[in-house]
PDB file of C-alpha atoms in Angstrom:
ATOM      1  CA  UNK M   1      49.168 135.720 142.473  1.00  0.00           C
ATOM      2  CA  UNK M   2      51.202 132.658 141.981  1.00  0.00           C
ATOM      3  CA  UNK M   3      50.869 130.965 139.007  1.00  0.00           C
ATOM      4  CA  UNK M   4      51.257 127.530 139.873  1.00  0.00           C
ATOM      5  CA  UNK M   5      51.272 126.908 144.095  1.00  0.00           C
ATOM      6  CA  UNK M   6      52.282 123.824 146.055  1.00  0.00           C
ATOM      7  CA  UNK M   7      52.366 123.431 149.634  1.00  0.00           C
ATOM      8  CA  UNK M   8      53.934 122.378 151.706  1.00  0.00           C
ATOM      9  CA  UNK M   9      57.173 123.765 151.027  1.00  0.00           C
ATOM     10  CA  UNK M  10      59.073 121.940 153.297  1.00  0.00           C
ATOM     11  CA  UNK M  11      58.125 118.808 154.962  1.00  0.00           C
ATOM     12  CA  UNK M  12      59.936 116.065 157.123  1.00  0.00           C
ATOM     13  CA  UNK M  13      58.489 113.183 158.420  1.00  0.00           C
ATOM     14  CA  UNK M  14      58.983 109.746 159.724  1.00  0.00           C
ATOM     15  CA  UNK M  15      59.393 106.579 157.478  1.00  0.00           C
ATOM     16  CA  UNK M  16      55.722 104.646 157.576  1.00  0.00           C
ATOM     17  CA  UNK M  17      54.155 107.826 157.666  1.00  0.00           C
ATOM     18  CA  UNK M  18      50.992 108.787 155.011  1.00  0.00           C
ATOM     19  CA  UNK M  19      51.753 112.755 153.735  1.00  0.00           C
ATOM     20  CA  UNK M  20      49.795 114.792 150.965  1.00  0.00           C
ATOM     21  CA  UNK M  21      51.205 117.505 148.760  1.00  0.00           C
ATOM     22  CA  UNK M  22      48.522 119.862 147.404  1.00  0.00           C
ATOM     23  CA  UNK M  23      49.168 121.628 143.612  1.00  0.00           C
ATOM     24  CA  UNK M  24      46.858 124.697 142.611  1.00  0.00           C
ATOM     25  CA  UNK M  25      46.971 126.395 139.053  1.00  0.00           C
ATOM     26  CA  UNK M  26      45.302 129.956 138.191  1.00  0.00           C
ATOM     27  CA  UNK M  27      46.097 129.814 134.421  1.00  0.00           C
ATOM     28  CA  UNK M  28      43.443 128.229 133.303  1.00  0.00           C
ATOM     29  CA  UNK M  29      45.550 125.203 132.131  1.00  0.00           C
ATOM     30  CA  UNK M  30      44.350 121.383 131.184  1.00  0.00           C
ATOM     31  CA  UNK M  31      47.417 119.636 131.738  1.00  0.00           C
ATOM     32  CA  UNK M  32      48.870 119.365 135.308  1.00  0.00           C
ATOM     33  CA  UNK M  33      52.378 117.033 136.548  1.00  0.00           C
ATOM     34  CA  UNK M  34      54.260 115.518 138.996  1.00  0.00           C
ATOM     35  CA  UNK M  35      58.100 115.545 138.616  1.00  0.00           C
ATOM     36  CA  UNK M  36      60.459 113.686 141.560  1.00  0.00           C
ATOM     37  CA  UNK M  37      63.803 115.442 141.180  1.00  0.00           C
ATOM     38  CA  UNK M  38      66.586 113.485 142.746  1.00  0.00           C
ATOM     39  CA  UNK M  39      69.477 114.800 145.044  1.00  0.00           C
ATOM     40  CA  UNK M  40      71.301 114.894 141.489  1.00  0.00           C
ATOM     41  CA  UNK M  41      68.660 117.411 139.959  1.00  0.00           C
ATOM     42  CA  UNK M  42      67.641 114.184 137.501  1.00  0.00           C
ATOM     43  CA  UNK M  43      63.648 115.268 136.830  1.00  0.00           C
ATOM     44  CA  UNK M  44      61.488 112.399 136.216  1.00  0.00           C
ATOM     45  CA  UNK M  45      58.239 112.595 135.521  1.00  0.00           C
ATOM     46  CA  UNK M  46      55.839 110.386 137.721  1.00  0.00           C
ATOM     47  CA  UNK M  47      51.934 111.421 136.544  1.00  0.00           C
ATOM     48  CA  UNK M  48      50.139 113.892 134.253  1.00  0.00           C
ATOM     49  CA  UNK M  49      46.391 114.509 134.633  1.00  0.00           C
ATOM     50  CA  UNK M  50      44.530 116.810 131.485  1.00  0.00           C
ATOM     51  CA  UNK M  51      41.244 117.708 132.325  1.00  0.00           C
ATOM     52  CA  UNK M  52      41.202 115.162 135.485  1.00  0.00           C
ATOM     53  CA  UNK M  53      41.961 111.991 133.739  1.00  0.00           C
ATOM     54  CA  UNK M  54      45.099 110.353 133.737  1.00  0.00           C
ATOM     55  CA  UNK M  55      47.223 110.548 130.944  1.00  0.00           C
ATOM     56  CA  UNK M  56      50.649 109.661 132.048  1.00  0.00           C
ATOM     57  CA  UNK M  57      51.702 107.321 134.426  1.00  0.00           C
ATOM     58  CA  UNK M  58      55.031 106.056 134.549  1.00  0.00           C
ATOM     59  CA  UNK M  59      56.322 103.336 136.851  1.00  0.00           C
ATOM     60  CA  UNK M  60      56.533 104.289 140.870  1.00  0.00           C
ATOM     61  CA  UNK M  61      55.599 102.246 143.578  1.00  0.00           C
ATOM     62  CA  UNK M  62      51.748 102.297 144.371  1.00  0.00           C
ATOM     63  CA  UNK M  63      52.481 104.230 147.362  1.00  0.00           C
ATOM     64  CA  UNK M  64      52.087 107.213 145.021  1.00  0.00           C
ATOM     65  CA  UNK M  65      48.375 108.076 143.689  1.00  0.00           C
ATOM     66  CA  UNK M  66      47.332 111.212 142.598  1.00  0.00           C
ATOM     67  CA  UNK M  67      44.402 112.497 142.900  1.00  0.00           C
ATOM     68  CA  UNK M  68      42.590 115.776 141.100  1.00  0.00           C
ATOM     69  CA  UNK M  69      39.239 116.869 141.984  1.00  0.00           C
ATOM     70  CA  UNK M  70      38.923 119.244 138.931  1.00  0.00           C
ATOM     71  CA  UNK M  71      41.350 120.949 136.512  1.00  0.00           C
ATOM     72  CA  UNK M  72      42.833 123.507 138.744  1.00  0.00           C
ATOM     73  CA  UNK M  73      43.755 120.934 141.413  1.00  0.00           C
ATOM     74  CA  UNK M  74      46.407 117.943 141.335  1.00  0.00           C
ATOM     75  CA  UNK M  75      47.493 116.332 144.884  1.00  0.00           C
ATOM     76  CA  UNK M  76      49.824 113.939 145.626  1.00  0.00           C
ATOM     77  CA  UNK M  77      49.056 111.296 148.340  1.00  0.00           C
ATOM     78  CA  UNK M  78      52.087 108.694 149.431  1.00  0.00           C
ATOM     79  CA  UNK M  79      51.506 106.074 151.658  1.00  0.00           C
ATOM     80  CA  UNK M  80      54.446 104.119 154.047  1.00  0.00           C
ATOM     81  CA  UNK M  81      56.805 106.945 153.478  1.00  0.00           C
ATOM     82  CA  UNK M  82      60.314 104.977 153.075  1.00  0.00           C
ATOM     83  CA  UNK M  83      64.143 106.640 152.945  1.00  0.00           C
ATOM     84  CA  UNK M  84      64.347 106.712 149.110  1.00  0.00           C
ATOM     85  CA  UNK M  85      61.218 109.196 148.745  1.00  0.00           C
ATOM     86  CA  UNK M  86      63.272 111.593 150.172  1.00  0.00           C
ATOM     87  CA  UNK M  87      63.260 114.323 147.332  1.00  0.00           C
ATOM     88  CA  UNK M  88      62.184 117.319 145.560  1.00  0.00           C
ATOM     89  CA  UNK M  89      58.787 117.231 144.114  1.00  0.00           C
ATOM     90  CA  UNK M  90      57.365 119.697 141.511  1.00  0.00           C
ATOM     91  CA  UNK M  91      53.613 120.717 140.119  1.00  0.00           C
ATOM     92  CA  UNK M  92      53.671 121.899 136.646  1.00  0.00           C
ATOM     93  CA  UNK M  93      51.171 122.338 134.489  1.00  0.00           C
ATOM     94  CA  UNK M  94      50.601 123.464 131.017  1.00  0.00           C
ATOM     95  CA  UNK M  95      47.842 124.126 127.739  1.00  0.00           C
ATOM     96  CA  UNK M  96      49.509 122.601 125.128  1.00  0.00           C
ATOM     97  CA  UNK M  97      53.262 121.540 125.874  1.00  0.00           C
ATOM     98  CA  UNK M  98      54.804 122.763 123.011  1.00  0.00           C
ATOM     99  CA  UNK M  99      54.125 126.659 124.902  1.00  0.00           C
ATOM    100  CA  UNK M 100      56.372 125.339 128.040  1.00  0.00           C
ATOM    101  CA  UNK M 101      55.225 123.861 131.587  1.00  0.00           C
ATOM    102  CA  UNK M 102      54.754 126.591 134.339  1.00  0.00           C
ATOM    103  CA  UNK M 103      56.654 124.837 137.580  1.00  0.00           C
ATOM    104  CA  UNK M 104      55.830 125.700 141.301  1.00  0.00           C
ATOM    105  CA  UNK M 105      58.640 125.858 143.380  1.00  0.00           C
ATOM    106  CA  UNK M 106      58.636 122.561 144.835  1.00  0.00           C
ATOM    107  CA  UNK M 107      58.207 120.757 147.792  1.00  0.00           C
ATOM    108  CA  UNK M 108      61.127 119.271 149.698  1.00  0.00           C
ATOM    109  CA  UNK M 109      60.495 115.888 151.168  1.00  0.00           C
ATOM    110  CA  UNK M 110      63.242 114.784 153.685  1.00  0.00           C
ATOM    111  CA  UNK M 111      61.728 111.333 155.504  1.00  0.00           C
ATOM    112  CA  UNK M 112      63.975 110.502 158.398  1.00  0.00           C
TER     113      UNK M 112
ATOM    114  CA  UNK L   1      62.294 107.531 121.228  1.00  0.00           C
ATOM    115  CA  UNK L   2      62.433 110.943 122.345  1.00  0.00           C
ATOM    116  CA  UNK L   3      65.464 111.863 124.741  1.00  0.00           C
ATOM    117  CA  UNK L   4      68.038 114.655 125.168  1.00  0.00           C
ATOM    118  CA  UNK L   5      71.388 114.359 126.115  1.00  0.00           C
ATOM    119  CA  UNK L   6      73.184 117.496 127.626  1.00  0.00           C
ATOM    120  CA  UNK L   7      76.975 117.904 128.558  1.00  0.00           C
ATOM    121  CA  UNK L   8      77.944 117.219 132.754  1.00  0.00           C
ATOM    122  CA  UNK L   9      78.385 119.579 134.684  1.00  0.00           C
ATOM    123  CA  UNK L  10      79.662 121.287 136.798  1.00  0.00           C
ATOM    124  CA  UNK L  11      80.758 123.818 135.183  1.00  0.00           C
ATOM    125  CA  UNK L  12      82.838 126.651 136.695  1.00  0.00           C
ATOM    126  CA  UNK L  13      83.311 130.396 134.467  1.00  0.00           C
ATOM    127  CA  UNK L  14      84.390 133.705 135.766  1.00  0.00           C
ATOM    128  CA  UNK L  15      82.656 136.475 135.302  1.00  0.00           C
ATOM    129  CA  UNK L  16      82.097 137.732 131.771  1.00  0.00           C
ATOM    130  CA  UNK L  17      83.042 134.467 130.328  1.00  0.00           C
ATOM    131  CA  UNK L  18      81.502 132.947 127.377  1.00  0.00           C
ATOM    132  CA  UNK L  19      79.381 129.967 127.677  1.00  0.00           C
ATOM    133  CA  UNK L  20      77.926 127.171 125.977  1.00  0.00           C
ATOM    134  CA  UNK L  21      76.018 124.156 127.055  1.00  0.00           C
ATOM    135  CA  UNK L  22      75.947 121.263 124.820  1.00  0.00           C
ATOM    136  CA  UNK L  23      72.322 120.046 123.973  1.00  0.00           C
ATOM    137  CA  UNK L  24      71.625 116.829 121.581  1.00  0.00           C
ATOM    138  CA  UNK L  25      68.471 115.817 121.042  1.00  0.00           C
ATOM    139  CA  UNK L  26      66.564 112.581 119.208  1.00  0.00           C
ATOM    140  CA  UNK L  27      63.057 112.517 118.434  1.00  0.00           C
ATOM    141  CA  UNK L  28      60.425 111.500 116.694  1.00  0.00           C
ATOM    142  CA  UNK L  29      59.225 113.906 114.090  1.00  0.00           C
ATOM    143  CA  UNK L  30      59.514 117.731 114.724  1.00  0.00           C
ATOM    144  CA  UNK L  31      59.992 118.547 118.553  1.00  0.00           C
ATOM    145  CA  UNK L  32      59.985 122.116 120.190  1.00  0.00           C
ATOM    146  CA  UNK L  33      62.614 122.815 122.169  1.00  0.00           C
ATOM    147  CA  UNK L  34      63.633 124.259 125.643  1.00  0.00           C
ATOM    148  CA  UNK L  35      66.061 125.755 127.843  1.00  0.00           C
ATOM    149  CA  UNK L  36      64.913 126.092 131.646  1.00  0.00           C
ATOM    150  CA  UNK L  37      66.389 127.315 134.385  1.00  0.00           C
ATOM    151  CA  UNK L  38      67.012 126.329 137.783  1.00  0.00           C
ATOM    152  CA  UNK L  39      68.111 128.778 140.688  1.00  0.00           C
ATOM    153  CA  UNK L  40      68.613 127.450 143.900  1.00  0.00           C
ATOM    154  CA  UNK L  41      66.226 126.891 145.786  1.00  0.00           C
ATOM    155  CA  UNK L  42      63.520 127.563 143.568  1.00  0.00           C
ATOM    156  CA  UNK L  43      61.553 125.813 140.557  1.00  0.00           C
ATOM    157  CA  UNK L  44      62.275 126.093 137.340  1.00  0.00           C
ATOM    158  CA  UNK L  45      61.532 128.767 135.004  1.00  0.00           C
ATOM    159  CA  UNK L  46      61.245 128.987 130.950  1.00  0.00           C
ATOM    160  CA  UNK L  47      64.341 130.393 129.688  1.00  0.00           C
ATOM    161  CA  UNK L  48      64.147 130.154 125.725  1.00  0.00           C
ATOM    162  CA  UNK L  49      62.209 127.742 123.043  1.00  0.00           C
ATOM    163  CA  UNK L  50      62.558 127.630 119.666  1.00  0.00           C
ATOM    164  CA  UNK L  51      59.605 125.598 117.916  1.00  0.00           C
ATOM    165  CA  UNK L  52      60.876 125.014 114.150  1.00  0.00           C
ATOM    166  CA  UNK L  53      64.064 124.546 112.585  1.00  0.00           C
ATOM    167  CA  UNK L  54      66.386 127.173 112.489  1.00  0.00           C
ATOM    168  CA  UNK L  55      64.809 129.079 114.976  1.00  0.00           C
ATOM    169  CA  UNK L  56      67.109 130.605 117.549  1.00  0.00           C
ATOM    170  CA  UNK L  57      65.715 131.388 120.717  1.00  0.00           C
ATOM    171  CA  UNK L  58      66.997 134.616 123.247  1.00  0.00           C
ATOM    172  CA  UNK L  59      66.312 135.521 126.411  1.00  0.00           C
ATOM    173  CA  UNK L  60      68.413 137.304 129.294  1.00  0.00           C
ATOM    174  CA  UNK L  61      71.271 137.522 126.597  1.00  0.00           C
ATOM    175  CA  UNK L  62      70.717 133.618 126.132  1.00  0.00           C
ATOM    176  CA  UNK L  63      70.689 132.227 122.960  1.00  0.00           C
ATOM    177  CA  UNK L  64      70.174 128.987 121.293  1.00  0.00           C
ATOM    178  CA  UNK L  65      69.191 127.661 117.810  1.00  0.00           C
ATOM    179  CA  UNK L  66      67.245 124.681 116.361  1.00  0.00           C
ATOM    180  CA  UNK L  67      69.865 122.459 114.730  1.00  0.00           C
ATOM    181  CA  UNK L  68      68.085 120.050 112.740  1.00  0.00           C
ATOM    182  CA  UNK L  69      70.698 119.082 110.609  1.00  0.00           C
ATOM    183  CA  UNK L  70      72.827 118.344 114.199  1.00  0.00           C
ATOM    184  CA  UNK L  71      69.900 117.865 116.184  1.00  0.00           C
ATOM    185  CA  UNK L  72      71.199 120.365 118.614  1.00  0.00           C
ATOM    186  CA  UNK L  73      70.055 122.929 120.860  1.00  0.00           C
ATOM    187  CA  UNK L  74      73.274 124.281 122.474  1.00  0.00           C
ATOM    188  CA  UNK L  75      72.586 127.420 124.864  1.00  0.00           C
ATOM    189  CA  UNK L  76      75.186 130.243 124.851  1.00  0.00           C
ATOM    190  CA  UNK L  77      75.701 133.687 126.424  1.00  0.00           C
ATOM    191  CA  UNK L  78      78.627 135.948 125.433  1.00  0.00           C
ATOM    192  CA  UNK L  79      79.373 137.304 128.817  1.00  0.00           C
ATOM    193  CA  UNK L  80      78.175 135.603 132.086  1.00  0.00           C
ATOM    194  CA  UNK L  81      77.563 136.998 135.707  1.00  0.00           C
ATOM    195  CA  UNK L  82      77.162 136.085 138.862  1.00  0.00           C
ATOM    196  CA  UNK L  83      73.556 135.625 138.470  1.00  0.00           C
ATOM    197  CA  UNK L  84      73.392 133.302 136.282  1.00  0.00           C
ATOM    198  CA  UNK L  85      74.602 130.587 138.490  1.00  0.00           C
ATOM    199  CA  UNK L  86      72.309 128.248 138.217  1.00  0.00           C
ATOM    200  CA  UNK L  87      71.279 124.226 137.014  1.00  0.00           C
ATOM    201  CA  UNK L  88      69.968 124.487 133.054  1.00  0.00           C
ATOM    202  CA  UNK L  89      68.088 122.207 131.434  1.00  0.00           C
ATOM    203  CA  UNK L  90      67.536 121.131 128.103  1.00  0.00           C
ATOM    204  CA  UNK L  91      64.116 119.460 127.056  1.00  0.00           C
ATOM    205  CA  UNK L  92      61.738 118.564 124.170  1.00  0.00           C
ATOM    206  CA  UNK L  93      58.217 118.533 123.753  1.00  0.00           C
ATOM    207  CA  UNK L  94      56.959 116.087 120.961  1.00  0.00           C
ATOM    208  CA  UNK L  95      54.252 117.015 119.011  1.00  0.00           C
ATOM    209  CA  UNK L  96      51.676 114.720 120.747  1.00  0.00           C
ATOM    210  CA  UNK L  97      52.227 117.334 123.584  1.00  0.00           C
ATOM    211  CA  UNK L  98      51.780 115.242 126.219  1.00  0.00           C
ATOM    212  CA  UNK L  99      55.134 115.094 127.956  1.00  0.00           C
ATOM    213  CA  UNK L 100      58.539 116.866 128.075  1.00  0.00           C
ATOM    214  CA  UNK L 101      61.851 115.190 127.858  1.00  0.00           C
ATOM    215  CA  UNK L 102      64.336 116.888 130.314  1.00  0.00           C
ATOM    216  CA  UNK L 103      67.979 116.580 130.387  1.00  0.00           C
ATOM    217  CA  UNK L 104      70.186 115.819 133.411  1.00  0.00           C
ATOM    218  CA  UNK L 105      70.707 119.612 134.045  1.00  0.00           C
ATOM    219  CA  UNK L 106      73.994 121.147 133.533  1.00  0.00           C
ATOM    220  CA  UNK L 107      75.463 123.162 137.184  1.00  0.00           C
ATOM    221  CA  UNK L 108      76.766 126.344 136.364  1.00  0.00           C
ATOM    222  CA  UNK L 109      78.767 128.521 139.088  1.00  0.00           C
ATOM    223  CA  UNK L 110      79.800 131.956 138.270  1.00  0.00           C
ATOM    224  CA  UNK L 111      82.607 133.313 140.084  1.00  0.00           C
ATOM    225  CA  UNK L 112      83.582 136.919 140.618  1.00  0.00           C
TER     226      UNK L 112
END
C-alpha cells in the first residue's frame, strides 16, 4: 500500500483549462501539503491543511484552492491553467513535523 | 526567520569518492533537522534527522551531525556509488511543527 498517493501522475493540458490533483494518506496523519517544485528542483510550499483546516497558506495566485473533505484527503483544484504552472507538484503529509513529511511521488504538470 | 542555505550543485564524484554537502541553517530556537533525498523521477524520501544538538544522524552510510555551535548540518558518505545519484536536500522543522524549511537541493551525479 502506498503511503501517501497522488494522481495523476502525469498530466498535460491546455492553458485556460480547470485540472484537479487528488492526494490520499493511509498513515493516519493530521497534517497534509502542497509543495510546487520548479524546473530548478526549488520546493516551495503553497498550503498545509491539519485536521481539514487551513493552516498554511502562502502567497499563489487564487487560481489555486485546496480543498480536503476529511483528514485522509487533500486535492488541489487550479483554475485558467497559464504557462508558468507548468511544474512538479507534491502531497506530503505528516503527525508532528519534527518525525519528517512522507512525500508522494508527484504529479507532473506540463500546460502547453 | 527560519531558512537553510545548502552549497550549488552540481556536483560530479566518481565512484567511491568521498562526499560532503554543505548545510547552514538559522532558526529560531531548537530546530530538527533533515536530509532528503531525491531520485529521479520520484518524490522524495527521508534520508537522516538528527533532533538535538550533537546528534549525528546515519543512514545508507550517510552521515550528518547537529552543529549548533556552526549551525550546520553537512551530509557526508565515505565512499559513493552510482546509486546515489541523486538531488539532496537539507531542511528544518521548527518546533511549532507546522512547516519545513527546504534547501535548494544539491545535484549529485556519480560516475563509474
Amino acid at each position: 500500500d502506498t503511503a501517501v498517493s497522488q494522481t495523476p501522475k502525469y498530466l498535460v493540458t491546455q492553458m485556460g483549462n480547470d485540472k484537479s490533483i487528488k492526494c490520499e494518506q493511509n498513515l493516519g496523519h493530521d497534517t497534509m501539503y502542497w509543495y510546487k517544485q520548479d524546473s530548478k528542483k526549488f520546493l516551495k510550499i503553497m498550503f498545509s491543511y491539519n485536521n481539514k483546516e487551513l493552516i498554511i497558506n502562502e502567497t499563489v495566485p487564487n487560481r489555486f484552492s485546496p480543498k480536503s473533505p476529511d483528514k485522509a484527503h487533500l486535492n488541489l483544484h487550479i483554475n485558467s491553467l497559464e504557462l508558468g504552472d507548468s511544474a512538479v507538484y507534491f502531497c506530503a503529509s505528516s503527525q508532528v513535523s519534527q518525525v519528517g513529511y512522507t512525500f508522494g511521488s508527484g504529479t507532473r504538470l506540463t500546460v502547453v | 526567520g527560519n531558512s537553510v542555505t545548502q552549497m550549488e550543485g552540481p556536483v560530479t564524484l566518481s565512484e567511491e569518492a568521498f562526499l560532503t554537502i554543505n548545510c547552514t541553517y538559522t532558526a529560531t530556537g531548537y530546530p530538527s533537522l533533515f536530509w532528503y533525498v531525491q531520485y529521479p523521477g520520484e518524490g522524495l524520501q527521508l534520508l537522516l534527522k538528527a533532533t538535538k544538538a550533537d546528534d549525528k544522524g546515519s543512514n545508507k552510510g550517510f552521515e550528518a551531525t547537529y552543529r549548533k555551535e556552526t549551525t550546520s548540518f553537512h551530509l557526508e558518505k565515505g565512499s559513493v556509488q552510482v546509486s546515489d545519484s541523486a538531488v539532496y536536500f537539507c531542511a528544518l522543522s521548527d518546533r511549532t511543527g507546522n512547516q519545513f524549511y527546504f534547501g535548494t537541493g544539491t545535484s549529485l551525479t556519480v560516475i563509474p
